mmCIF file of C-alpha atoms in Angstrom:
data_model
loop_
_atom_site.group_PDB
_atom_site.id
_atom_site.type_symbol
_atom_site.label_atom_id
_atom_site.label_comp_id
_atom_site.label_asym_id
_atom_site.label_seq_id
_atom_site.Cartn_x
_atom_site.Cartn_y
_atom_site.Cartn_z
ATOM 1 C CA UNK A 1 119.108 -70.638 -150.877
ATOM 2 C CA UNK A 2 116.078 -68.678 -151.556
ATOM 3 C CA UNK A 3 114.793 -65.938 -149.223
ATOM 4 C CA UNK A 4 110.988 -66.789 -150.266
ATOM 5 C CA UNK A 5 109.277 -69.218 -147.909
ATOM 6 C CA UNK A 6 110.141 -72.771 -148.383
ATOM 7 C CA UNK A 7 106.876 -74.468 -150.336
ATOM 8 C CA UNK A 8 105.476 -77.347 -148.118
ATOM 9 C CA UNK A 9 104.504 -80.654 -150.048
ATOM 10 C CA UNK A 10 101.282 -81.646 -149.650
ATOM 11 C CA UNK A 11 100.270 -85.509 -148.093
ATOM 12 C CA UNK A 12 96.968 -86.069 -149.662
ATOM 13 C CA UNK A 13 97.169 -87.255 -153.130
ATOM 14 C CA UNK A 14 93.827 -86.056 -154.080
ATOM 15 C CA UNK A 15 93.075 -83.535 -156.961
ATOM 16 C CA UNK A 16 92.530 -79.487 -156.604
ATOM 17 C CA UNK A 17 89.104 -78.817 -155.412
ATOM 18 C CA UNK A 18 88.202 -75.165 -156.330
ATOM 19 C CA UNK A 19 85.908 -73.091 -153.881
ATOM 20 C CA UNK A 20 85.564 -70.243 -151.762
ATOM 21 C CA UNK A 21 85.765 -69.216 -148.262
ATOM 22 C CA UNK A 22 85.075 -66.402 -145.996
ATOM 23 C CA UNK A 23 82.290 -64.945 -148.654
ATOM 24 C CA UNK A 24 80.558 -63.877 -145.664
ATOM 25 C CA UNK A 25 82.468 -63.488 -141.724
ATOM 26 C CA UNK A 26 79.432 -66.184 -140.614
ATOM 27 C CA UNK A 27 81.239 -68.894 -143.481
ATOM 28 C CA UNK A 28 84.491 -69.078 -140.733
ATOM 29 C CA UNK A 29 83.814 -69.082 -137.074
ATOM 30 C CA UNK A 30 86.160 -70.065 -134.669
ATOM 31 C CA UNK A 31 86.021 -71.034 -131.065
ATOM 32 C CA UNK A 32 89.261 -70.886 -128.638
ATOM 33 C CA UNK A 33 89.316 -73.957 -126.569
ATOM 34 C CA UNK A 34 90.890 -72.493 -123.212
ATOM 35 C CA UNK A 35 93.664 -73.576 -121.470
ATOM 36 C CA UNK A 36 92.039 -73.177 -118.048
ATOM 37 C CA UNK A 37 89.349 -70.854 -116.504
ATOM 38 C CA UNK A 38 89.639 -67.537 -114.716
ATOM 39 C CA UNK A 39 89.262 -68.311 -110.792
ATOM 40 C CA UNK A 40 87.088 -65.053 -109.554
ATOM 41 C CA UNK A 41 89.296 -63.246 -107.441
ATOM 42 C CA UNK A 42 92.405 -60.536 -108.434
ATOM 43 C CA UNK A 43 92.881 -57.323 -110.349
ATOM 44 C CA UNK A 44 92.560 -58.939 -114.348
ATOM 45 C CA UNK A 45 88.747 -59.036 -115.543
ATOM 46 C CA UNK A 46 88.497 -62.362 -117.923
ATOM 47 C CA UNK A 47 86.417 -61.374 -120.608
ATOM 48 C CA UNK A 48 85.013 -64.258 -123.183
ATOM 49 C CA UNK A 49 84.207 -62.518 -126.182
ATOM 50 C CA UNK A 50 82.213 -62.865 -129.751
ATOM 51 C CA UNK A 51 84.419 -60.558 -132.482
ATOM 52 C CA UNK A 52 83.055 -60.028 -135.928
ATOM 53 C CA UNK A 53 85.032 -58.623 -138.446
ATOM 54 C CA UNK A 54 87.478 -57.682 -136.362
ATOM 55 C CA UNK A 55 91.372 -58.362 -135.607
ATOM 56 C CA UNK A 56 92.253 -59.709 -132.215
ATOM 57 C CA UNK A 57 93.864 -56.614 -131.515
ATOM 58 C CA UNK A 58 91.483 -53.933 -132.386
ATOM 59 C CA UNK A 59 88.604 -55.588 -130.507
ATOM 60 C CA UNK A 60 90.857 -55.423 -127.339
ATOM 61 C CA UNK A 61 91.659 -51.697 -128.129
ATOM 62 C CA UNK A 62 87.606 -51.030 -128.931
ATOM 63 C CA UNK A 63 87.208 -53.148 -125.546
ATOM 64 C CA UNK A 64 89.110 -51.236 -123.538
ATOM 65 C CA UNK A 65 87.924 -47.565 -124.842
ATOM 66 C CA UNK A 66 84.750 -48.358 -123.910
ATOM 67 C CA UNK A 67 86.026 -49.287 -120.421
ATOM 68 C CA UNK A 68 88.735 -46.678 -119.474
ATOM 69 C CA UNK A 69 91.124 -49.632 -119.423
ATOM 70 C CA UNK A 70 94.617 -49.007 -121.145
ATOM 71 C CA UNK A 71 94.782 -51.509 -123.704
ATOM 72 C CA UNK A 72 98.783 -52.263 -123.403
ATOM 73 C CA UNK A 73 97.288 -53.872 -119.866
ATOM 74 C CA UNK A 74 95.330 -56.199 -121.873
ATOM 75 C CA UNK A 75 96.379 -59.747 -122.622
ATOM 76 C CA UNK A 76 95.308 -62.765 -124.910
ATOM 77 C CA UNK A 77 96.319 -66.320 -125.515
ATOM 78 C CA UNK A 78 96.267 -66.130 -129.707
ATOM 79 C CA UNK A 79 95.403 -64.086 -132.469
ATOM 80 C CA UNK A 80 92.207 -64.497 -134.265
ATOM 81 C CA UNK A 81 91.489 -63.896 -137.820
ATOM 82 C CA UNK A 82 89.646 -60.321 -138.858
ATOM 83 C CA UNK A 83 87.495 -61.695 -141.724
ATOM 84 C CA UNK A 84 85.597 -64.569 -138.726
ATOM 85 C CA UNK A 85 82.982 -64.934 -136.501
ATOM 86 C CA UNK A 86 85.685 -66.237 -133.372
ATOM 87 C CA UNK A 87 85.105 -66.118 -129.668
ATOM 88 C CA UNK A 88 87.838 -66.048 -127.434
ATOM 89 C CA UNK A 89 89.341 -64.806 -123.855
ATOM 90 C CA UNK A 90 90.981 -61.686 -123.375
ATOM 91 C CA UNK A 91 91.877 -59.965 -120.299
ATOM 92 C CA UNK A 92 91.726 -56.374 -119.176
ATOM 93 C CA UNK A 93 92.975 -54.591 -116.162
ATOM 94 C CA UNK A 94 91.418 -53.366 -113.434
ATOM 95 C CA UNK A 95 88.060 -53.412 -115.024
ATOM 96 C CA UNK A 96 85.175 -55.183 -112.867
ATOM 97 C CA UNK A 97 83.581 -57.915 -114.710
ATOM 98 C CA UNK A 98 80.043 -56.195 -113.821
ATOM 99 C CA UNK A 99 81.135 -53.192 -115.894
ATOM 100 C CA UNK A 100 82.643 -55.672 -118.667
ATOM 101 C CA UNK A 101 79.228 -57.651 -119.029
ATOM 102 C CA UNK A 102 77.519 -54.201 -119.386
ATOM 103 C CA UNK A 103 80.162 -52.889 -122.475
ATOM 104 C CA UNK A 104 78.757 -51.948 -125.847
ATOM 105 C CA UNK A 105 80.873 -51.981 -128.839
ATOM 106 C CA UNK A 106 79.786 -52.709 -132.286
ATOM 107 C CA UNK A 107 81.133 -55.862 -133.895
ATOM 108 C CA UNK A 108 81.709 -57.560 -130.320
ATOM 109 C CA UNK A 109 79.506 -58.966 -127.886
ATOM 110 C CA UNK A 110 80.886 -59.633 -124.066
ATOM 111 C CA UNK A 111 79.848 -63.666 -123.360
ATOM 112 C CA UNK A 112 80.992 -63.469 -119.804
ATOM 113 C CA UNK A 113 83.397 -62.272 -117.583
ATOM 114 C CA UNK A 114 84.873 -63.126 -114.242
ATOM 115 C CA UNK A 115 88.128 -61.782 -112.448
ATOM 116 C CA UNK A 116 91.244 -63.632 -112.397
ATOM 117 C CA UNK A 117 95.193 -62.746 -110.650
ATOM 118 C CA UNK A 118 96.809 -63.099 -113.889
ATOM 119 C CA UNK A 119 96.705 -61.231 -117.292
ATOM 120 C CA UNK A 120 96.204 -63.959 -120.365
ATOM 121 C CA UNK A 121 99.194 -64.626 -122.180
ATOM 122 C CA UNK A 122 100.440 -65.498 -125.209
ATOM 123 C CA UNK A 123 99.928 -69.439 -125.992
ATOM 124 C CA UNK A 124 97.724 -69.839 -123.197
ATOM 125 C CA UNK A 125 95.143 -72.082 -124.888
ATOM 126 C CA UNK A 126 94.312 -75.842 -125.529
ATOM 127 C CA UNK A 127 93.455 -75.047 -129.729
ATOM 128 C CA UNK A 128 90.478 -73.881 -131.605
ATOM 129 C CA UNK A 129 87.599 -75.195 -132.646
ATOM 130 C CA UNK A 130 87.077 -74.684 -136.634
ATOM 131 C CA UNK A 131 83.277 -74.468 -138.376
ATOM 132 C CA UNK A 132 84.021 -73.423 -142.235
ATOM 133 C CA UNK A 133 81.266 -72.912 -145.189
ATOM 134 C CA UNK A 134 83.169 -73.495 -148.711
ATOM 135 C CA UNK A 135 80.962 -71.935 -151.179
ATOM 136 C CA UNK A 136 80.834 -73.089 -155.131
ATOM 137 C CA UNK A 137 82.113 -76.322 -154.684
ATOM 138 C CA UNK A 138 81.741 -78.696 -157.505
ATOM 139 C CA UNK A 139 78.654 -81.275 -156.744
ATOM 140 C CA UNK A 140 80.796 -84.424 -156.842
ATOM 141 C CA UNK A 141 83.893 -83.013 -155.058
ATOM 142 C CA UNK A 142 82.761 -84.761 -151.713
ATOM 143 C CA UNK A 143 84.025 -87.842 -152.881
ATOM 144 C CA UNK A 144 87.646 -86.627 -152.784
ATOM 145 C CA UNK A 145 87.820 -84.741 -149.969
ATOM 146 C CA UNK A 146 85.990 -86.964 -147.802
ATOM 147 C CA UNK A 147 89.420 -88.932 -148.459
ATOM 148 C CA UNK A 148 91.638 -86.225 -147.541
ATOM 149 C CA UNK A 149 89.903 -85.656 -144.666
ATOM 150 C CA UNK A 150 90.387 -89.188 -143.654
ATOM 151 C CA UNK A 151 93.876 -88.965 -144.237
ATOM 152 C CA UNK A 152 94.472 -85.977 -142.056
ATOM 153 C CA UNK A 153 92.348 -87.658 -139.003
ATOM 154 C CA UNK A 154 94.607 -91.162 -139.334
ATOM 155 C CA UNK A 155 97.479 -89.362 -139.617
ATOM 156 C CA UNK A 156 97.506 -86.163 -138.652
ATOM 157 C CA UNK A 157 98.056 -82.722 -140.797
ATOM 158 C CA UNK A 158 101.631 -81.793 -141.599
ATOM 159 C CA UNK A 159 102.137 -78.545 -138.487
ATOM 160 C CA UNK A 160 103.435 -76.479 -141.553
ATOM 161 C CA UNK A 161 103.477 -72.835 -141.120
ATOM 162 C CA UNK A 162 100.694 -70.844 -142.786
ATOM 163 C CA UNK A 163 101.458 -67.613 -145.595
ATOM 164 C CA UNK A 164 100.342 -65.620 -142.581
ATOM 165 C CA UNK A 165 103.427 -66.088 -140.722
ATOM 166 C CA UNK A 166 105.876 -64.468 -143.507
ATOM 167 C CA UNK A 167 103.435 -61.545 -143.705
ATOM 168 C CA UNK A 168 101.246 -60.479 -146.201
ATOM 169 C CA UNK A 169 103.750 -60.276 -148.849
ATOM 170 C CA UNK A 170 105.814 -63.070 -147.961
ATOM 171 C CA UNK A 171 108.623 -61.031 -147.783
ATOM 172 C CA UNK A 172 109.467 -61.324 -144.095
ATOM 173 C CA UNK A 173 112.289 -63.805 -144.332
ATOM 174 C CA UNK A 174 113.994 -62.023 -147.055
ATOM 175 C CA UNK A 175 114.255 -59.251 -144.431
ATOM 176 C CA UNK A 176 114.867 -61.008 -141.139
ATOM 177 C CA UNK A 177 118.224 -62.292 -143.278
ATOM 178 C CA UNK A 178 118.866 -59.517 -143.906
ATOM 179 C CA UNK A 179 119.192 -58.415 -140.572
ATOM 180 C CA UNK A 180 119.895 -61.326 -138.574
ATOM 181 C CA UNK A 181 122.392 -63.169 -141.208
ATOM 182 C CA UNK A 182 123.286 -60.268 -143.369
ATOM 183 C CA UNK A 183 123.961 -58.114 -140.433
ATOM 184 C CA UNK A 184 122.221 -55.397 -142.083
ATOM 185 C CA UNK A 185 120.084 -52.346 -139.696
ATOM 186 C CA UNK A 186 117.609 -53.999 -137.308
ATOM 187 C CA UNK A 187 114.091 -52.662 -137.474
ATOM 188 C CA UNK A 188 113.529 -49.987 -134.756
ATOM 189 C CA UNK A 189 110.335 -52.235 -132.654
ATOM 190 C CA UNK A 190 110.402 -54.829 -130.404
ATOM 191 C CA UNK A 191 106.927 -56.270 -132.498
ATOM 192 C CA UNK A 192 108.446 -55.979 -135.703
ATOM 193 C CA UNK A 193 112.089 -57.370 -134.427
ATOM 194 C CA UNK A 194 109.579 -60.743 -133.290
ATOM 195 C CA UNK A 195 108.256 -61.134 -136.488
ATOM 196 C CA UNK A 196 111.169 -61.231 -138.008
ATOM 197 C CA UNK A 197 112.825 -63.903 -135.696
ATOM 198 C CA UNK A 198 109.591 -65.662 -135.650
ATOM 199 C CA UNK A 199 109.586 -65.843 -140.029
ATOM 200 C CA UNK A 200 112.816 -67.096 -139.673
ATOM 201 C CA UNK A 201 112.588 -69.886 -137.068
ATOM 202 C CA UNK A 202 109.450 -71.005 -139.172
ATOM 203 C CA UNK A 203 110.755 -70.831 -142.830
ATOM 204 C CA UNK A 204 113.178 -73.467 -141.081
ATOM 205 C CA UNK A 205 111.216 -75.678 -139.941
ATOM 206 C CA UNK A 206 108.747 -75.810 -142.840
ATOM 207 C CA UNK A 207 111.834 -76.891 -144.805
ATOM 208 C CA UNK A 208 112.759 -79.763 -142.077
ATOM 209 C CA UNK A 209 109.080 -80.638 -142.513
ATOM 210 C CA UNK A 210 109.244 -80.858 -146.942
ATOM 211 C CA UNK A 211 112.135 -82.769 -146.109
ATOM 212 C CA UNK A 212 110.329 -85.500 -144.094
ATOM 213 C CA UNK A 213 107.097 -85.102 -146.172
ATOM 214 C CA UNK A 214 109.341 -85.836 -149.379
ATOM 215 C CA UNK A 215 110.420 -88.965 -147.528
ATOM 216 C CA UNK A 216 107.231 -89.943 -145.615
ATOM 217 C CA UNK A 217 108.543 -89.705 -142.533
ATOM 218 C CA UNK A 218 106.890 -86.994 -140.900
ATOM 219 C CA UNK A 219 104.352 -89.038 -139.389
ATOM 220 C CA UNK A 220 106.977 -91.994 -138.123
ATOM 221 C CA UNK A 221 110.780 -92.057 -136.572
ATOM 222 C CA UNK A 222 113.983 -91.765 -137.776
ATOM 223 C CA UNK A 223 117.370 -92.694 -136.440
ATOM 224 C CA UNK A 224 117.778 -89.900 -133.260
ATOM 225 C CA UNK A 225 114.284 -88.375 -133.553
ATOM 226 C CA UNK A 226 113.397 -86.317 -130.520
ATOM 227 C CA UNK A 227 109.852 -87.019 -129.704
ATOM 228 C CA UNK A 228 106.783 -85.257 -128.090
ATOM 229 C CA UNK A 229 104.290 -87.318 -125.701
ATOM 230 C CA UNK A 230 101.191 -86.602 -126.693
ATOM 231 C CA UNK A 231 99.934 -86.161 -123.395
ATOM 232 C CA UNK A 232 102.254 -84.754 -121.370
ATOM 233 C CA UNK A 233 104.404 -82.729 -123.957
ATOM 234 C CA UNK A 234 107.362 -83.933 -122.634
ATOM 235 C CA UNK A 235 110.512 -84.690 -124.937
ATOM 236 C CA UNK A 236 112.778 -87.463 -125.534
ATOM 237 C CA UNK A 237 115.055 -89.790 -127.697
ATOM 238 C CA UNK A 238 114.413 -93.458 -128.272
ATOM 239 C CA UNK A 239 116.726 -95.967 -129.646
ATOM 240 C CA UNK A 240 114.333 -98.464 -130.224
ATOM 241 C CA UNK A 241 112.970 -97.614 -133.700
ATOM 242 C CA UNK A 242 110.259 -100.109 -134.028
ATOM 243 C CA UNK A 243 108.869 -99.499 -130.296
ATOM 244 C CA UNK A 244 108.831 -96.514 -131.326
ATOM 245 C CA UNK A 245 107.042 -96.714 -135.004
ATOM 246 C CA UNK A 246 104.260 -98.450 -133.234
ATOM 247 C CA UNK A 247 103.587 -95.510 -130.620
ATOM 248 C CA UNK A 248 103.519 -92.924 -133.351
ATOM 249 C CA UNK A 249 100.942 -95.185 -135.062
ATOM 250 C CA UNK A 250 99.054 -94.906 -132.269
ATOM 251 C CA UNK A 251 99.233 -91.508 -131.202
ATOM 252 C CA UNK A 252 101.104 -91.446 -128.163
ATOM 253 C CA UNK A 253 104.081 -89.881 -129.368
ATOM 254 C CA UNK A 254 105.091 -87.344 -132.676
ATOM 255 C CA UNK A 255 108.206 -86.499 -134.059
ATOM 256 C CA UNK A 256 109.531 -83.057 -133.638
ATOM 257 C CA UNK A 257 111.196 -80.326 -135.487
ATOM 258 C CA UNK A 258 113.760 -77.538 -135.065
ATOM 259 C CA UNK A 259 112.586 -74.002 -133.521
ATOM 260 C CA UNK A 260 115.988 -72.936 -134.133
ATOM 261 C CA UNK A 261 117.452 -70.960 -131.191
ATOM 262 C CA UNK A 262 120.177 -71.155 -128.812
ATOM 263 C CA UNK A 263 118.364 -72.856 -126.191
ATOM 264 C CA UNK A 264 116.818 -75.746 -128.589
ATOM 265 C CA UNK A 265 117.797 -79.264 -127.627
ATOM 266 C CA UNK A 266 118.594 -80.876 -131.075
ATOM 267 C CA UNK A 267 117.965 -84.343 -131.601
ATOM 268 C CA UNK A 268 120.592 -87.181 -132.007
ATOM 269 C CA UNK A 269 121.729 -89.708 -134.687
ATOM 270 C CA UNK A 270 120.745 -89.219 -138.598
ATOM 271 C CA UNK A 271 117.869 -86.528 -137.319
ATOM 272 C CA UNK A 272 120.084 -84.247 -135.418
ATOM 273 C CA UNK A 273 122.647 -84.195 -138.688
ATOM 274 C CA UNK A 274 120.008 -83.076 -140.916
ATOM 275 C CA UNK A 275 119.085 -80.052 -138.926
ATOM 276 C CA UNK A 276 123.041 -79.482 -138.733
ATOM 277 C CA UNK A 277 123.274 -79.389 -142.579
ATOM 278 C CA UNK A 278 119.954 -77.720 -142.164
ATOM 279 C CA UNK A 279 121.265 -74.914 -139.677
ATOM 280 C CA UNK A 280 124.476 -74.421 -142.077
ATOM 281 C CA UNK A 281 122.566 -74.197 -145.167
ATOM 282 C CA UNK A 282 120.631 -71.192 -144.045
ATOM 283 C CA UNK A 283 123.968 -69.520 -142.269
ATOM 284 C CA UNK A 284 122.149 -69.899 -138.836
ATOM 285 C CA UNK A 285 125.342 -70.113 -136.983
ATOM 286 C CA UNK A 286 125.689 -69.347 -133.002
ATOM 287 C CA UNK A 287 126.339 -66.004 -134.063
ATOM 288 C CA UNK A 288 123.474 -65.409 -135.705
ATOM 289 C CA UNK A 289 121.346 -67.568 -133.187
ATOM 290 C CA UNK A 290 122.611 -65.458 -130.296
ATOM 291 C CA UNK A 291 120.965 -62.282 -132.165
ATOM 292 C CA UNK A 292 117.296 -63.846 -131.694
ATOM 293 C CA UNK A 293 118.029 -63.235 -127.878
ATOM 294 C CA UNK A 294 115.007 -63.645 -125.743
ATOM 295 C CA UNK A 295 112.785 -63.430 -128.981
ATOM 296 C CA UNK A 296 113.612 -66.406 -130.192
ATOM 297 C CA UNK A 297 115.600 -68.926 -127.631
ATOM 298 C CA UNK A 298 114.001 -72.166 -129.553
ATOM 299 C CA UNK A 299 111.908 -75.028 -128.929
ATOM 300 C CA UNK A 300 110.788 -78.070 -130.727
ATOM 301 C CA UNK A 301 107.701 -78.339 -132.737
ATOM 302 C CA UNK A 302 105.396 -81.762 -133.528
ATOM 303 C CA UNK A 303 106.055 -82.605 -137.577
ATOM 304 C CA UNK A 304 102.434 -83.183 -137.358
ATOM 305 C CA UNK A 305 98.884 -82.455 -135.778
ATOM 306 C CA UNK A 306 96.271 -84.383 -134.610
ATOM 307 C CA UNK A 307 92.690 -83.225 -136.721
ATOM 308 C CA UNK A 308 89.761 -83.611 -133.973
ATOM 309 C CA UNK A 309 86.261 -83.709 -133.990
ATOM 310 C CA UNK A 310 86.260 -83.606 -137.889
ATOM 311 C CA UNK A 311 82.800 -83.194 -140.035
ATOM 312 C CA UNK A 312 82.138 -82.761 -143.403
ATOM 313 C CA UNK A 313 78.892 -82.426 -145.016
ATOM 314 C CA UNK A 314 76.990 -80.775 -147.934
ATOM 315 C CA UNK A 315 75.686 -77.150 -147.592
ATOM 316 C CA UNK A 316 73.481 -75.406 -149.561
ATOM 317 C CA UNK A 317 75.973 -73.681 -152.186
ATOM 318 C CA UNK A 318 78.865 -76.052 -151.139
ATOM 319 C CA UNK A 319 80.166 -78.023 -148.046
ATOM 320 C CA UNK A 320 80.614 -77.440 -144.474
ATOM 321 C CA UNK A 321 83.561 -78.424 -142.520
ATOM 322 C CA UNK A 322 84.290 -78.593 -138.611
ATOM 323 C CA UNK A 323 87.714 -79.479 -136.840
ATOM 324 C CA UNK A 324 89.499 -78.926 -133.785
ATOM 325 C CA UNK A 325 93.148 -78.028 -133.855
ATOM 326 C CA UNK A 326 95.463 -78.037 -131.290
ATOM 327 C CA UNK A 327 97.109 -74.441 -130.352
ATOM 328 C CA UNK A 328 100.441 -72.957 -133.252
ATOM 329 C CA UNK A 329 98.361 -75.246 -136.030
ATOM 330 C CA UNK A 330 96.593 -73.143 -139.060
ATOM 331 C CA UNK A 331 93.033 -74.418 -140.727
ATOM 332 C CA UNK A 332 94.782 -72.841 -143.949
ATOM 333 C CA UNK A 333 97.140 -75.955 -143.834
ATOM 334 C CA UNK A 334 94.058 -78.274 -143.434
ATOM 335 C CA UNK A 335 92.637 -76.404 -146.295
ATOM 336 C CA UNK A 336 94.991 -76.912 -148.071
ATOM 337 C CA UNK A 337 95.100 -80.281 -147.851
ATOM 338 C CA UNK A 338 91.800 -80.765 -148.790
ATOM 339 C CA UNK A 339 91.332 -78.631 -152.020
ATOM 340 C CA UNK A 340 94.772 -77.883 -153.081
ATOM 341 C CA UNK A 341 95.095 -74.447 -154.640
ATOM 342 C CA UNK A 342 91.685 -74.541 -155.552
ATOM 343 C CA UNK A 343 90.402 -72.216 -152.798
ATOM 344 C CA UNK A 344 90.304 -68.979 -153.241
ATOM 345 C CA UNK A 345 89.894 -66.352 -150.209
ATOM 346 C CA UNK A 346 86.813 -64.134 -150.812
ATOM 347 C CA UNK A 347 88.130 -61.424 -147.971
ATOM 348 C CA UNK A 348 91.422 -61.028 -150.217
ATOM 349 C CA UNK A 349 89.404 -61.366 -153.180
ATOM 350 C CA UNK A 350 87.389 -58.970 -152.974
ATOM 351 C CA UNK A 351 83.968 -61.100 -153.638
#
């Protein structure tokens, strides 16, 4: 089985769109939708930020410098891409908010700030809130992905895993089995051992997700599906099939996927043998499971995504685009949805 990552099907039918994105950081802005709002009192300042050209991480570090905070302190629910306009919620400690309101750093602007018990964490948001300018699209192109764009909304976007989660290569996987499978030297950081165990755990589900793409199940059960309420996130197994097809139709409930790790409840029936033969395939025995440790313990992920709040219009130049997404899900998978591998990215381009 190949070490590359596992290529993900596409579910629109329509034809490659070409285009660009990201000519310009003000063509891809991005809003985090918070997961809930700091409370006023404790020792972690909140701080709502506006980043511009920046990674996630090196506005925190700028952040802090200009506040005498110590940036491994700091905490944030998700990364944010460099080549963006995004806003977002970091936290700093023991920082007043007065004195965060008042910071200056170039390429970041403080919105507010308020001060909270609790440093942000990891995962600690709602989704994002997508508003894209594709530049030298072709004139009659709207056409087409005005239909791909209704396909997403009625039935979600396939939760594949972007490039950006095997690393800039793509050669992540190739080296996480070597460690983890192969039993070959681990890499000496805790950050680098995650990424590893994270490229992993994706590259596996991806491939349970081309699987049920193939088949056109992603979107609707099979026998011993575990699935996710919509609402609550909770997890279970139905034997009733049909019951079943008709509250994926209408949202209530998803299939999931495997987030392989020791902990992971697997699903029953025809599902949970698939993600056996699955599991053997890529050598992921207990073994090699119990090496993920903490960094990996396993969870379940929706086969699909629900695409919010969706727009699409002419712009001068091209077409603009707005979505919401729902937090883990990448606008490079709705991208690529919608123009194939037409796109090209103007930050990696060079343009």
């Amino acid at each position: 089985m190949s070490d590359r990552p596992h290529p993900v099907p596409r579910l629109t039918g329509t034809p490659p769109i070409s285009g660009r994105f990201k000519v310009a950081p003000e063509d891809f802005r991005v809003d985090e939708i918070a997961a809930f709002d700091p409370d006023g009192a404790g020792e972690h300042c909140h701080v709502r930020l506006r980043k511009r050209d920046l990674t996630t991480k090196r506005a925190v570090e700028l952040l802090c410098r200009a506040l005498g905070a110590d940036p491994r302190q700091a905490g944030w629910a998700g990364m944010k891409d460099r080549h963006a306009v995004t806003t977002q919620w970091v936290s700093v400690f023991g920082v007043s908010p007065e004195d965060a309101r008042g910071a200056e750093v170039e390429g970041l602007e403080v919105l507010e700030a308020h001060a909270h018990g609790r440093k942000r964490k990891p995962g600690q948001l709602r989704g994002n809130r997508f508003e894209l300018v594709v530049r030298d699209v072709p004139e009659d192109a709207l056409p087409a992905l005005r239909e791909a764009l209704e396909t997403l909304v009625a039935r979600g976007a396939p939760n594949a895993f972007g490039a950006q989660r095997f690393g800039r290569d793509g050669d992540n996987v190739a080296k996480a089995r070597a460690w983890l499978v192969e039993g070959g030297r681990p890499p000496r950081g805790r950050f680098e051992k995650r990424l590893y165990v994270s490229a992993l755990q994706s590259d596996a589900f991806n491939r349970a997700l081309a699987e049920r793409l193939e088949e056109g199940s992603f979107d609707r059960p099979i026998d011993g599906d575990l699935f996710r309420k919509e609402d609550t996130g909770g997890l279970f197994v139905s034997d009733d099939l049909a019951r079943a097809t008709e509250r994926c139709a209408a949202w209530e409930i998803s299939p999931t996927g495997p987030m392989f790790g020791r902990k992971m409840r697997a699903p029953e029936g025809e599902a949970g043998a698939r993600e056996a033969r699955l599991r053997e395939a890529l050598g992921l025995d207990d073994a090699v499971l119990a090496r993920f440790g903490k960094l990996g313990l396993g969870t379940r992920r929706p086969y699909r995504v629900r695409v919010a709040d969706a727009e699409l219009a002419p712009a001068e130049g091209g077409v603009r685009l707005a979505f919401a997404l729902p937090s883990g899900a990448y606008a490079t998978v709705v991208l690529g949805e919608l123009f194939k591998g037409g796109l090209v990215d103007a930050s990696r381009a060079g343009s």
